[in-house]
Tab-separated table of C-alpha atoms in Angstrom:
chain	number	residue	atom	x	y	z
A	801	MET	CA	-143.778	-45.772	-6.612
A	802	LEU	CA	-144.447	-45.925	-2.876
A	803	LEU	CA	-147.957	-44.721	-2.070
A	804	GLY	CA	-148.407	-42.501	0.962
A	805	VAL	CA	-145.769	-42.309	3.708
A	806	ARG	CA	-144.338	-45.303	5.534
A	807	PRO	CA	-145.904	-45.753	8.990
A	808	SER	CA	-142.458	-45.841	10.641
A	809	ILE	CA	-141.691	-42.374	9.260
A	810	ARG	CA	-145.042	-40.966	10.397
A	811	SER	CA	-144.785	-42.457	13.880
A	812	ALA	CA	-141.248	-41.119	14.397
A	813	VAL	CA	-142.515	-37.524	14.269
A	814	ALA	CA	-146.101	-38.020	15.451
A	815	HIS	CA	-145.372	-36.151	18.679
A	816	LEU	CA	-144.285	-32.951	16.895
A	817	ASP	CA	-146.510	-29.949	16.286
A	818	ALA	CA	-146.722	-29.120	12.585
A	819	PRO	CA	-145.605	-27.400	10.445
A	820	PHE	CA	-142.218	-29.051	9.991
A	821	ALA	CA	-140.191	-30.810	7.309
A	822	VAL	CA	-139.090	-34.457	7.323
A	823	LEU	CA	-136.172	-36.127	5.558
A	824	ASP	CA	-136.157	-39.916	5.242
A	825	LEU	CA	-132.381	-40.320	5.257
A	826	ASP	CA	-132.481	-44.022	4.428
A	827	ALA	CA	-134.601	-43.398	1.316
A	828	ALA	CA	-132.466	-40.448	0.251
A	829	LEU	CA	-129.235	-42.448	0.429
A	830	ASP	CA	-130.859	-45.430	-1.330
A	831	ASN	CA	-132.000	-43.069	-4.104
A	832	ALA	CA	-128.478	-41.654	-4.344
A	833	ARG	CA	-127.022	-45.143	-4.751
A	834	ALA	CA	-129.656	-46.013	-7.357
A	835	MET	CA	-128.597	-42.978	-9.379
A	836	THR	CA	-124.994	-44.239	-9.490
A	837	MET	CA	-126.255	-47.581	-10.808
A	838	ARG	CA	-128.085	-45.749	-13.580
A	839	ALA	CA	-124.870	-43.828	-14.368
A	840	SER	CA	-122.981	-47.079	-15.066
A	841	GLY	CA	-119.703	-45.901	-13.591
A	842	VAL	CA	-119.793	-42.291	-14.801
A	843	PRO	CA	-119.280	-40.030	-11.749
A	844	ILE	CA	-122.171	-37.815	-10.623
A	845	ARG	CA	-121.601	-34.182	-9.720
A	846	LEU	CA	-124.227	-33.434	-7.089
A	847	ALA	CA	-126.584	-30.544	-7.959
A	848	SER	CA	-126.812	-28.499	-4.769
A	849	LYS	CA	-129.972	-26.601	-5.731
A	850	SER	CA	-131.859	-29.892	-5.691
A	851	VAL	CA	-130.898	-30.509	-2.042
A	852	ARG	CA	-130.067	-27.259	-0.142
A	853	ILE	CA	-129.274	-29.190	3.052
A	854	PRO	CA	-125.514	-28.915	3.734
A	855	GLU	CA	-125.204	-32.114	5.792
A	856	LEU	CA	-127.064	-34.139	3.152
A	857	LEU	CA	-124.736	-32.722	0.501
A	858	ARG	CA	-121.816	-33.983	2.602
A	859	ARG	CA	-123.332	-37.435	3.154
A	860	VAL	CA	-124.181	-38.022	-0.496
A	861	GLY	CA	-120.862	-36.563	-1.648
A	862	GLU	CA	-119.037	-39.225	0.381
A	863	LEU	CA	-120.805	-42.096	-1.419
A	864	PRO	CA	-118.920	-44.025	-4.122
A	865	GLY	CA	-119.823	-42.687	-7.551
A	866	TYR	CA	-120.148	-39.018	-6.544
A	867	ARG	CA	-117.551	-36.367	-7.339
A	868	GLY	CA	-117.916	-32.681	-6.563
A	869	ILE	CA	-120.767	-30.198	-6.362
A	870	LEU	CA	-122.728	-28.489	-9.127
A	871	ALA	CA	-123.596	-25.170	-7.440
A	872	TYR	CA	-126.036	-22.552	-8.705
A	873	SER	CA	-124.364	-19.407	-7.393
A	874	LEU	CA	-120.774	-18.231	-6.980
A	875	GLU	CA	-121.580	-16.890	-3.515
A	876	GLU	CA	-122.976	-20.323	-2.650
A	877	ALA	CA	-119.851	-22.004	-4.030
A	878	LEU	CA	-117.631	-19.816	-1.856
A	879	TRP	CA	-119.721	-20.703	1.201
A	880	LEU	CA	-119.629	-24.440	0.430
A	881	PHE	CA	-115.850	-24.208	0.083
A	882	ASP	CA	-115.408	-22.138	3.246
A	883	THR	CA	-117.520	-24.550	5.316
A	884	GLY	CA	-115.709	-27.621	4.014
A	885	VAL	CA	-118.642	-29.156	2.140
A	886	SER	CA	-116.586	-29.546	-1.054
A	887	THR	CA	-113.286	-28.645	-2.670
A	888	ASP	CA	-114.529	-29.383	-6.188
A	889	ILE	CA	-117.331	-27.011	-7.180
A	890	LEU	CA	-118.619	-26.135	-10.635
A	891	VAL	CA	-120.882	-23.084	-10.693
A	892	ALA	CA	-123.605	-24.057	-13.163
A	893	TYR	CA	-124.675	-20.532	-14.114
A	894	PRO	CA	-122.681	-17.426	-15.087
A	895	THR	CA	-122.272	-14.771	-12.420
A	896	ALA	CA	-122.576	-10.995	-12.719
A	897	ASN	CA	-121.774	-10.393	-9.053
A	898	ARG	CA	-118.584	-8.351	-8.971
A	899	ALA	CA	-118.194	-8.607	-5.202
A	900	SER	CA	-118.276	-12.400	-5.358
A	901	LEU	CA	-115.738	-12.424	-8.171
A	902	ARG	CA	-113.406	-10.262	-6.124
A	903	ARG	CA	-113.887	-12.526	-3.115
A	904	LEU	CA	-112.847	-15.491	-5.227
A	905	ALA	CA	-109.810	-13.702	-6.628
A	906	GLU	CA	-108.717	-12.396	-3.222
A	907	HIS	CA	-109.716	-15.401	-1.107
A	908	PRO	CA	-107.639	-15.765	2.080
A	909	THR	CA	-106.691	-19.334	1.137
A	910	GLY	CA	-104.882	-17.966	-1.882
A	911	ALA	CA	-104.980	-20.273	-4.870
A	912	ALA	CA	-106.858	-23.049	-3.024
A	913	ALA	CA	-110.299	-21.485	-3.578
A	914	ARG	CA	-109.512	-20.726	-7.214
A	915	ARG	CA	-108.468	-24.351	-7.747
A	916	ALA	CA	-111.676	-25.563	-6.091
A	917	ILE	CA	-114.194	-23.350	-7.915
A	918	THR	CA	-114.846	-23.270	-11.660
A	919	LEU	CA	-116.996	-20.527	-13.205
A	920	MET	CA	-119.448	-20.852	-16.090
A	921	VAL	CA	-119.118	-18.677	-19.212
A	922	ASP	CA	-120.867	-18.550	-22.566
A	923	SER	CA	-119.859	-15.186	-24.045
A	924	PRO	CA	-116.971	-12.703	-24.344
A	925	ASP	CA	-118.923	-10.435	-21.972
A	926	HIS	CA	-118.449	-12.967	-19.174
A	927	LEU	CA	-114.716	-13.034	-19.828
A	928	ASP	CA	-114.559	-9.229	-19.753
A	929	LEU	CA	-116.401	-9.082	-16.425
A	930	ILE	CA	-114.106	-11.663	-14.857
A	931	ALA	CA	-111.054	-9.729	-16.074
A	932	GLN	CA	-112.411	-6.509	-14.572
A	933	CYS	CA	-112.673	-8.113	-11.134
A	934	CYS	CA	-109.877	-10.666	-11.048
A	935	SER	CA	-106.158	-10.520	-11.698
A	936	ALA	CA	-105.432	-14.049	-10.449
A	937	PRO	CA	-106.053	-17.109	-12.687
A	938	ILE	CA	-109.700	-18.236	-12.810
A	939	ARG	CA	-110.907	-21.646	-14.026
A	940	VAL	CA	-113.836	-21.493	-16.457
A	941	CYS	CA	-116.204	-23.888	-18.200
A	942	ILE	CA	-118.097	-23.239	-21.440
A	943	ASP	CA	-121.866	-23.713	-21.214
A	944	VAL	CA	-123.112	-25.191	-24.506
A	945	ASP	CA	-126.774	-24.927	-25.466
A	946	ALA	CA	-128.138	-28.492	-25.469
A	947	SER	CA	-131.628	-27.667	-26.739
A	948	LEU	CA	-133.179	-29.278	-29.797
A	949	ARG	CA	-133.730	-26.882	-32.671
A	950	ILE	CA	-135.883	-27.871	-35.623
A	951	GLY	CA	-136.359	-24.872	-37.883
A	952	PRO	CA	-138.002	-22.149	-35.790
A	953	VAL	CA	-138.910	-24.627	-33.032
A	954	HIS	CA	-136.768	-24.471	-29.876
A	955	LEU	CA	-137.193	-27.332	-27.393
A	956	GLY	CA	-135.238	-27.002	-24.162
A	957	ALA	CA	-133.909	-24.407	-21.760
A	958	ARG	CA	-132.866	-21.061	-23.200
A	959	ARG	CA	-129.435	-20.893	-21.655
A	960	SER	CA	-126.264	-20.420	-23.639
A	961	PRO	CA	-125.887	-18.705	-27.040
A	962	VAL	CA	-123.191	-21.309	-27.857
A	963	HIS	CA	-124.970	-23.975	-29.913
A	964	THR	CA	-122.730	-24.944	-32.819
A	965	VAL	CA	-119.226	-26.298	-33.168
A	966	GLY	CA	-118.076	-23.009	-34.685
A	967	GLN	CA	-119.465	-20.944	-31.831
A	968	ALA	CA	-117.784	-23.184	-29.254
A	969	VAL	CA	-114.443	-23.012	-31.046
A	970	SER	CA	-114.594	-19.214	-31.329
A	971	LEU	CA	-115.141	-18.856	-27.590
A	972	THR	CA	-112.419	-21.400	-26.886
A	973	ARG	CA	-109.907	-19.377	-28.882
A	974	LEU	CA	-110.791	-16.227	-26.950
A	975	ILE	CA	-110.294	-18.023	-23.659
A	976	SER	CA	-106.997	-19.608	-24.753
A	977	THR	CA	-105.458	-16.138	-25.096
A	978	HIS	CA	-107.236	-14.581	-22.140
A	979	PRO	CA	-105.005	-12.998	-19.460
A	980	VAL	CA	-107.045	-14.422	-16.535
A	981	CYS	CA	-109.337	-17.277	-17.611
A	982	THR	CA	-108.257	-20.874	-18.154
A	983	LEU	CA	-110.637	-23.261	-19.914
A	984	VAL	CA	-110.946	-26.574	-18.069
A	985	GLY	CA	-114.380	-27.941	-18.927
A	986	LEU	CA	-117.531	-27.998	-20.986
A	987	MET	CA	-121.133	-28.358	-19.850
A	988	ALA	CA	-124.391	-28.987	-21.723
A	989	TYR	CA	-127.651	-29.496	-19.804
A	990	GLU	CA	-130.380	-31.258	-21.791
A	991	GLY	CA	-133.430	-29.966	-19.949
A	992	GLN	CA	-135.824	-31.100	-22.692
A	993	ILE	CA	-134.780	-34.682	-21.885
A	994	ALA	CA	-133.859	-34.646	-18.198
A	995	GLY	CA	-136.540	-32.228	-17.036
A	996	THR	CA	-139.544	-33.266	-19.135
A	997	THR	CA	-141.997	-35.765	-17.652
A	998	ASP	CA	-143.177	-38.758	-19.697
A	999	THR	CA	-146.735	-37.578	-20.246
A	1000	SER	CA	-147.287	-38.862	-23.809
A	1001	ALA	CA	-145.843	-40.948	-26.624
A	1002	ALA	CA	-144.934	-37.723	-28.417
A	1003	VAL	CA	-142.703	-36.714	-25.500
A	1004	GLY	CA	-140.906	-40.052	-25.737
A	1005	VAL	CA	-140.281	-39.551	-29.456
A	1006	MET	CA	-138.986	-36.033	-28.842
A	1007	LYS	CA	-136.582	-37.293	-26.194
A	1008	LYS	CA	-135.153	-39.979	-28.485
A	1009	ILE	CA	-134.667	-37.526	-31.348
A	1010	SER	CA	-133.090	-34.956	-29.044
A	1011	ALA	CA	-130.754	-37.461	-27.367
A	1012	ALA	CA	-129.467	-38.671	-30.732
A	1013	GLU	CA	-128.957	-35.136	-32.080
A	1014	LEU	CA	-127.216	-33.956	-28.933
A	1015	ALA	CA	-124.902	-36.970	-28.689
A	1016	THR	CA	-123.586	-36.292	-32.196
A	1017	ARG	CA	-123.287	-32.525	-31.731
A	1018	ARG	CA	-121.792	-32.727	-28.240
A	1019	ALA	CA	-119.079	-35.146	-29.399
A	1020	ALA	CA	-118.206	-32.885	-32.328
A	1021	ILE	CA	-118.015	-29.842	-30.056
A	1022	VAL	CA	-115.806	-31.583	-27.488
A	1023	HIS	CA	-113.350	-32.805	-30.124
A	1024	ALA	CA	-113.212	-29.405	-31.837
A	1025	VAL	CA	-112.748	-27.532	-28.548
A	1026	GLU	CA	-109.917	-29.832	-27.497
A	1027	ASP	CA	-108.256	-29.406	-30.894
A	1028	ALA	CA	-108.517	-25.618	-30.603
A	1029	LEU	CA	-107.254	-25.728	-27.029
A	1030	GLY	CA	-104.410	-28.062	-27.860
A	1031	ALA	CA	-105.122	-30.148	-24.752
A	1032	PRO	CA	-107.837	-32.417	-23.352
A	1033	LEU	CA	-110.548	-30.901	-21.151
A	1034	GLU	CA	-110.567	-31.866	-17.486
A	1035	PHE	CA	-114.279	-32.662	-17.593
A	1036	VAL	CA	-117.349	-32.741	-19.829
A	1037	ASN	CA	-120.552	-32.402	-17.800
A	1038	GLY	CA	-124.024	-33.273	-19.014
A	1039	GLY	CA	-127.349	-34.730	-18.060
A	1040	GLY	CA	-129.733	-34.467	-15.159
A	1041	THR	CA	-131.619	-36.963	-13.011
A	1042	GLY	CA	-134.093	-37.622	-15.808
A	1043	SER	CA	-131.491	-38.426	-18.477
A	1044	ILE	CA	-128.708	-40.213	-16.609
A	1045	GLU	CA	-128.741	-43.343	-18.777
A	1046	THR	CA	-128.663	-41.647	-22.179
A	1047	THR	CA	-126.075	-39.070	-21.149
A	1048	ALA	CA	-123.785	-41.618	-19.493
A	1049	ALA	CA	-123.785	-43.635	-22.721
A	1050	GLU	CA	-121.995	-40.820	-24.589
A	1051	GLN	CA	-118.249	-41.491	-24.784
A	1052	VAL	CA	-117.247	-37.837	-24.372
A	1053	ILE	CA	-119.142	-37.439	-21.083
A	1054	THR	CA	-116.930	-37.618	-17.986
A	1055	GLU	CA	-119.536	-36.680	-15.351
A	1056	ILE	CA	-123.298	-36.317	-14.837
A	1057	GLY	CA	-124.875	-33.310	-13.132
A	1058	ALA	CA	-127.820	-34.567	-11.048
A	1059	GLY	CA	-129.470	-34.292	-7.651
A	1060	SER	CA	-133.284	-34.181	-7.765
A	1061	GLY	CA	-133.638	-37.953	-7.713
A	1062	ILE	CA	-132.205	-38.074	-4.201
A	1063	LEU	CA	-135.334	-36.494	-2.696
A	1064	GLY	CA	-137.876	-37.942	-5.146
A	1065	PRO	CA	-140.137	-34.884	-5.618
A	1066	GLY	CA	-143.619	-34.946	-7.120
A	1067	LEU	CA	-142.589	-34.423	-10.737
A	1068	PHE	CA	-140.739	-37.733	-10.685
A	1069	ASP	CA	-144.006	-39.579	-10.154
A	1070	HIS	CA	-144.495	-39.083	-13.906
A	1071	TYR	CA	-141.303	-40.646	-15.307
A	1072	ARG	CA	-141.502	-44.131	-16.796
A	1073	HIS	CA	-137.938	-45.455	-16.722
A	1074	PHE	CA	-137.048	-44.754	-13.079
A	1075	SER	CA	-138.927	-44.276	-9.834
A	1076	PRO	CA	-137.141	-42.748	-6.828
A	1077	THR	CA	-138.637	-43.265	-3.392
A	1078	PRO	CA	-140.118	-40.075	-1.887
A	1079	ALA	CA	-137.651	-38.896	0.755
A	1080	GLU	CA	-138.715	-35.407	1.870
A	1081	TRP	CA	-142.034	-33.891	2.891
A	1082	PHE	CA	-143.469	-30.801	4.485
A	1083	VAL	CA	-146.036	-31.616	7.150
A	1084	LEU	CA	-148.934	-29.240	7.789
A	1085	PRO	CA	-151.536	-29.212	10.584
A	1086	VAL	CA	-155.282	-29.485	10.133
A	1087	VAL	CA	-156.692	-26.212	11.463
A	1088	ARG	CA	-160.293	-26.234	10.178
A	1089	ARG	CA	-163.102	-28.614	9.252
A	1090	PRO	CA	-165.386	-26.555	6.970
A	1091	ALA	CA	-167.356	-29.649	5.870
A	1092	THR	CA	-167.665	-33.355	6.675
A	1093	ASP	CA	-165.343	-34.422	3.855
A	1094	THR	CA	-163.125	-31.301	3.815
A	1095	VAL	CA	-160.320	-30.094	6.049
A	1096	THR	CA	-158.162	-26.996	5.842
A	1097	VAL	CA	-154.438	-27.125	6.584
A	1098	ALA	CA	-152.293	-24.135	7.512
A	1099	GLY	CA	-150.156	-22.905	4.616
A	1100	GLY	CA	-149.359	-25.101	1.636
A	1101	GLY	CA	-148.716	-22.569	-1.128
A	1102	ARG	CA	-145.416	-24.040	-2.284
A	1103	VAL	CA	-145.788	-24.036	-6.054
A	1104	ALA	CA	-142.783	-25.162	-8.074
A	1105	SER	CA	-140.951	-23.071	-10.654
A	1106	GLY	CA	-141.423	-23.679	-14.366
A	1107	VAL	CA	-144.368	-23.634	-16.739
A	1108	ILE	CA	-147.571	-23.075	-14.756
A	1109	GLY	CA	-149.688	-26.229	-14.499
A	1110	ARG	CA	-151.163	-28.728	-12.055
A	1111	ASP	CA	-147.928	-30.731	-12.071
A	1112	ARG	CA	-146.260	-27.792	-10.275
A	1113	LEU	CA	-148.557	-28.130	-7.260
A	1114	PRO	CA	-147.626	-30.090	-4.122
A	1115	THR	CA	-148.568	-33.765	-3.943
A	1116	VAL	CA	-150.622	-34.891	-0.947
A	1117	ASP	CA	-148.998	-38.159	0.140
A	1118	TRP	CA	-150.832	-38.794	3.423
A	1119	PRO	CA	-153.612	-39.397	4.193
A	1120	VAL	CA	-154.081	-41.044	0.796
A	1121	GLY	CA	-157.015	-39.753	-1.244
A	1122	LEU	CA	-157.059	-36.089	-0.268
A	1123	THR	CA	-157.264	-33.677	-3.198
A	1124	MET	CA	-156.972	-29.908	-3.533
A	1125	SER	CA	-159.806	-27.660	-4.600
A	1126	SER	CA	-159.494	-26.741	-8.277
A	1127	LEU	CA	-160.977	-23.315	-7.494
A	1128	GLU	CA	-158.676	-22.506	-4.567
A	1129	GLY	CA	-155.556	-24.668	-4.788
A	1130	PRO	CA	-152.668	-24.399	-2.306
A	1131	GLY	CA	-152.689	-21.049	-0.532
A	1132	GLU	CA	-150.066	-19.074	1.303
A	1133	VAL	CA	-151.960	-19.313	4.602
A	1134	GLN	CA	-154.452	-22.136	4.045
A	1135	THR	CA	-155.187	-25.032	1.717
A	1136	PRO	CA	-158.528	-26.902	1.670
A	1137	LEU	CA	-158.332	-30.665	1.049
A	1138	THR	CA	-161.268	-32.877	0.183
A	1139	GLY	CA	-161.773	-36.630	0.241
A	1140	ALA	CA	-163.079	-39.522	2.305
A	1141	ALA	CA	-159.930	-39.455	4.462
A	1142	ALA	CA	-160.863	-35.968	5.679
A	1143	ARG	CA	-163.751	-37.417	7.705
A	1144	ASN	CA	-161.315	-39.008	10.165
A	1145	LEU	CA	-158.971	-36.038	10.576
A	1146	ARG	CA	-159.074	-33.873	13.680
A	1147	ILE	CA	-157.723	-30.418	14.454
A	1148	GLY	CA	-153.939	-30.665	14.808
A	1149	ASP	CA	-153.568	-33.887	12.789
A	1150	HIS	CA	-150.714	-34.094	10.298
A	1151	VAL	CA	-151.062	-33.942	6.524
A	1152	TRP	CA	-147.948	-34.886	4.546
A	1153	LEU	CA	-147.184	-33.104	1.273
A	1154	ARG	CA	-144.318	-33.321	-1.191
A	1155	HIS	CA	-143.001	-30.439	-3.299
A	1156	ALA	CA	-143.086	-30.879	-7.071
A	1157	LYS	CA	-139.368	-30.030	-7.428
A	1158	ALA	CA	-136.504	-31.085	-5.207
A	1159	GLY	CA	-134.717	-28.461	-3.153
A	1160	GLU	CA	-137.258	-25.681	-3.589
A	1161	GLN	CA	-139.289	-26.636	-0.531
A	1162	ASN	CA	-136.212	-26.050	1.640
A	1163	GLU	CA	-136.468	-22.331	0.944
A	1164	PHE	CA	-139.493	-22.530	3.297
A	1165	ASN	CA	-137.807	-24.570	6.058
A	1166	ASN	CA	-135.108	-23.595	8.540
A	1167	GLU	CA	-134.516	-27.248	9.349
A	1168	VAL	CA	-135.539	-30.810	8.569
A	1169	GLN	CA	-136.300	-33.642	10.967
A	1170	VAL	CA	-133.969	-36.428	9.855
A	1171	VAL	CA	-135.500	-39.896	10.292
A	1172	SER	CA	-133.453	-43.098	9.992
A	1173	GLY	CA	-134.401	-46.588	11.101
A	1174	GLY	CA	-137.780	-45.350	12.265
A	1175	GLU	CA	-136.321	-42.796	14.689
A	1176	VAL	CA	-135.468	-39.103	14.563
A	1177	LEU	CA	-131.710	-39.133	14.094
A	1178	ALA	CA	-131.055	-35.386	14.099
A	1179	THR	CA	-132.331	-31.980	13.060
A	1180	TRP	CA	-130.348	-30.571	10.142
A	1181	PRO	CA	-130.413	-26.925	9.043
A	1182	THR	CA	-131.236	-26.050	5.462
A	1183	TYR	CA	-129.545	-23.234	3.552
A	1184	ARG	CA	-132.274	-20.963	4.910
A	1185	GLY	CA	-131.651	-22.233	8.426
A	1186	GLU	CA	-127.997	-21.286	8.007
A	1187	GLY	CA	-129.142	-17.773	7.067
A	1188	LYS	CA	-128.252	-18.248	3.400
A	1189	VAL	CA	-130.401	-17.303	0.417
A	1190	PHE	CA	-128.631	-17.601	-2.930
A	1191	VAL	CA	-129.789	-16.314	-6.301
């Protein structure tokens, strides 16, 4: 893991007044290529929520080994299609937005948008809602619960109610006779493997047990669904940045859904089997010096989603050695930082921080300063900078 921030990156933007965001394009593209090596030839569907920078989505999507976008909202998928970012978009979560469904069904490109966008379903209720809003054919994918269940213990994301072979087959049969929906794929996201940091030996044991259980169950579900459908599925999506190797090893998997490893956020400092290079930061100015070894920066309260804990806080990458106050933490308008490095910081100096989760920090930025070869290459808008907020 690279400590701090490379001097060439810092010097490229040293003349700018903070706050601003920086993207190391060279590191991001190197990380993207490293992910394809880990996938061993299985295509990666790029998770847009882990990037939220349209031009970076385009650049990575053009690399060998990448195929399509894994979006998090139907409205987002429509926008990515309309702006030419992708013509192969899987919406990773079910939608209840009737207006967006109608926009898909009545899109001015006709069938082109409906061929490009696949919706996620996991219940008859989703099928009913789609039928209420759409009369044209709609491509759908079944979301299978990939969590590990041991008796009453549930390890993993609480997503789909479809967990067993029987449940998957029942939904498949409903879709096969549905007047609007056509089943083309299956997805199962193993968050308890891909999204859990390697903090103890017990976590490693859990991941091995879960990967073995899921590989057997996922294969059985895929074969049963294809038998019930009477045709092969177009795709079977699984994984995440943290589980690329184990998911790619499953024979039924045709693509990996991943994206966080491109930006190398703080949570990935705690994985043992891979180490992406940090590629995006938010830079804050020193605005106060309340003590000799303490400075205060403006803003900083960018706490990641998920279970509340210290690992959800931003990581201070530069200057090395600054730590947050345990009694105050990162605040919306100010964040105190303590350490020997604070003694040499002046008002206006830059402090470089990294968000714990990829993509989320770009909800705070209208744009990113794109650095390549030690120079500012361009300024790229984020989703927010394009005036887009998707839920």
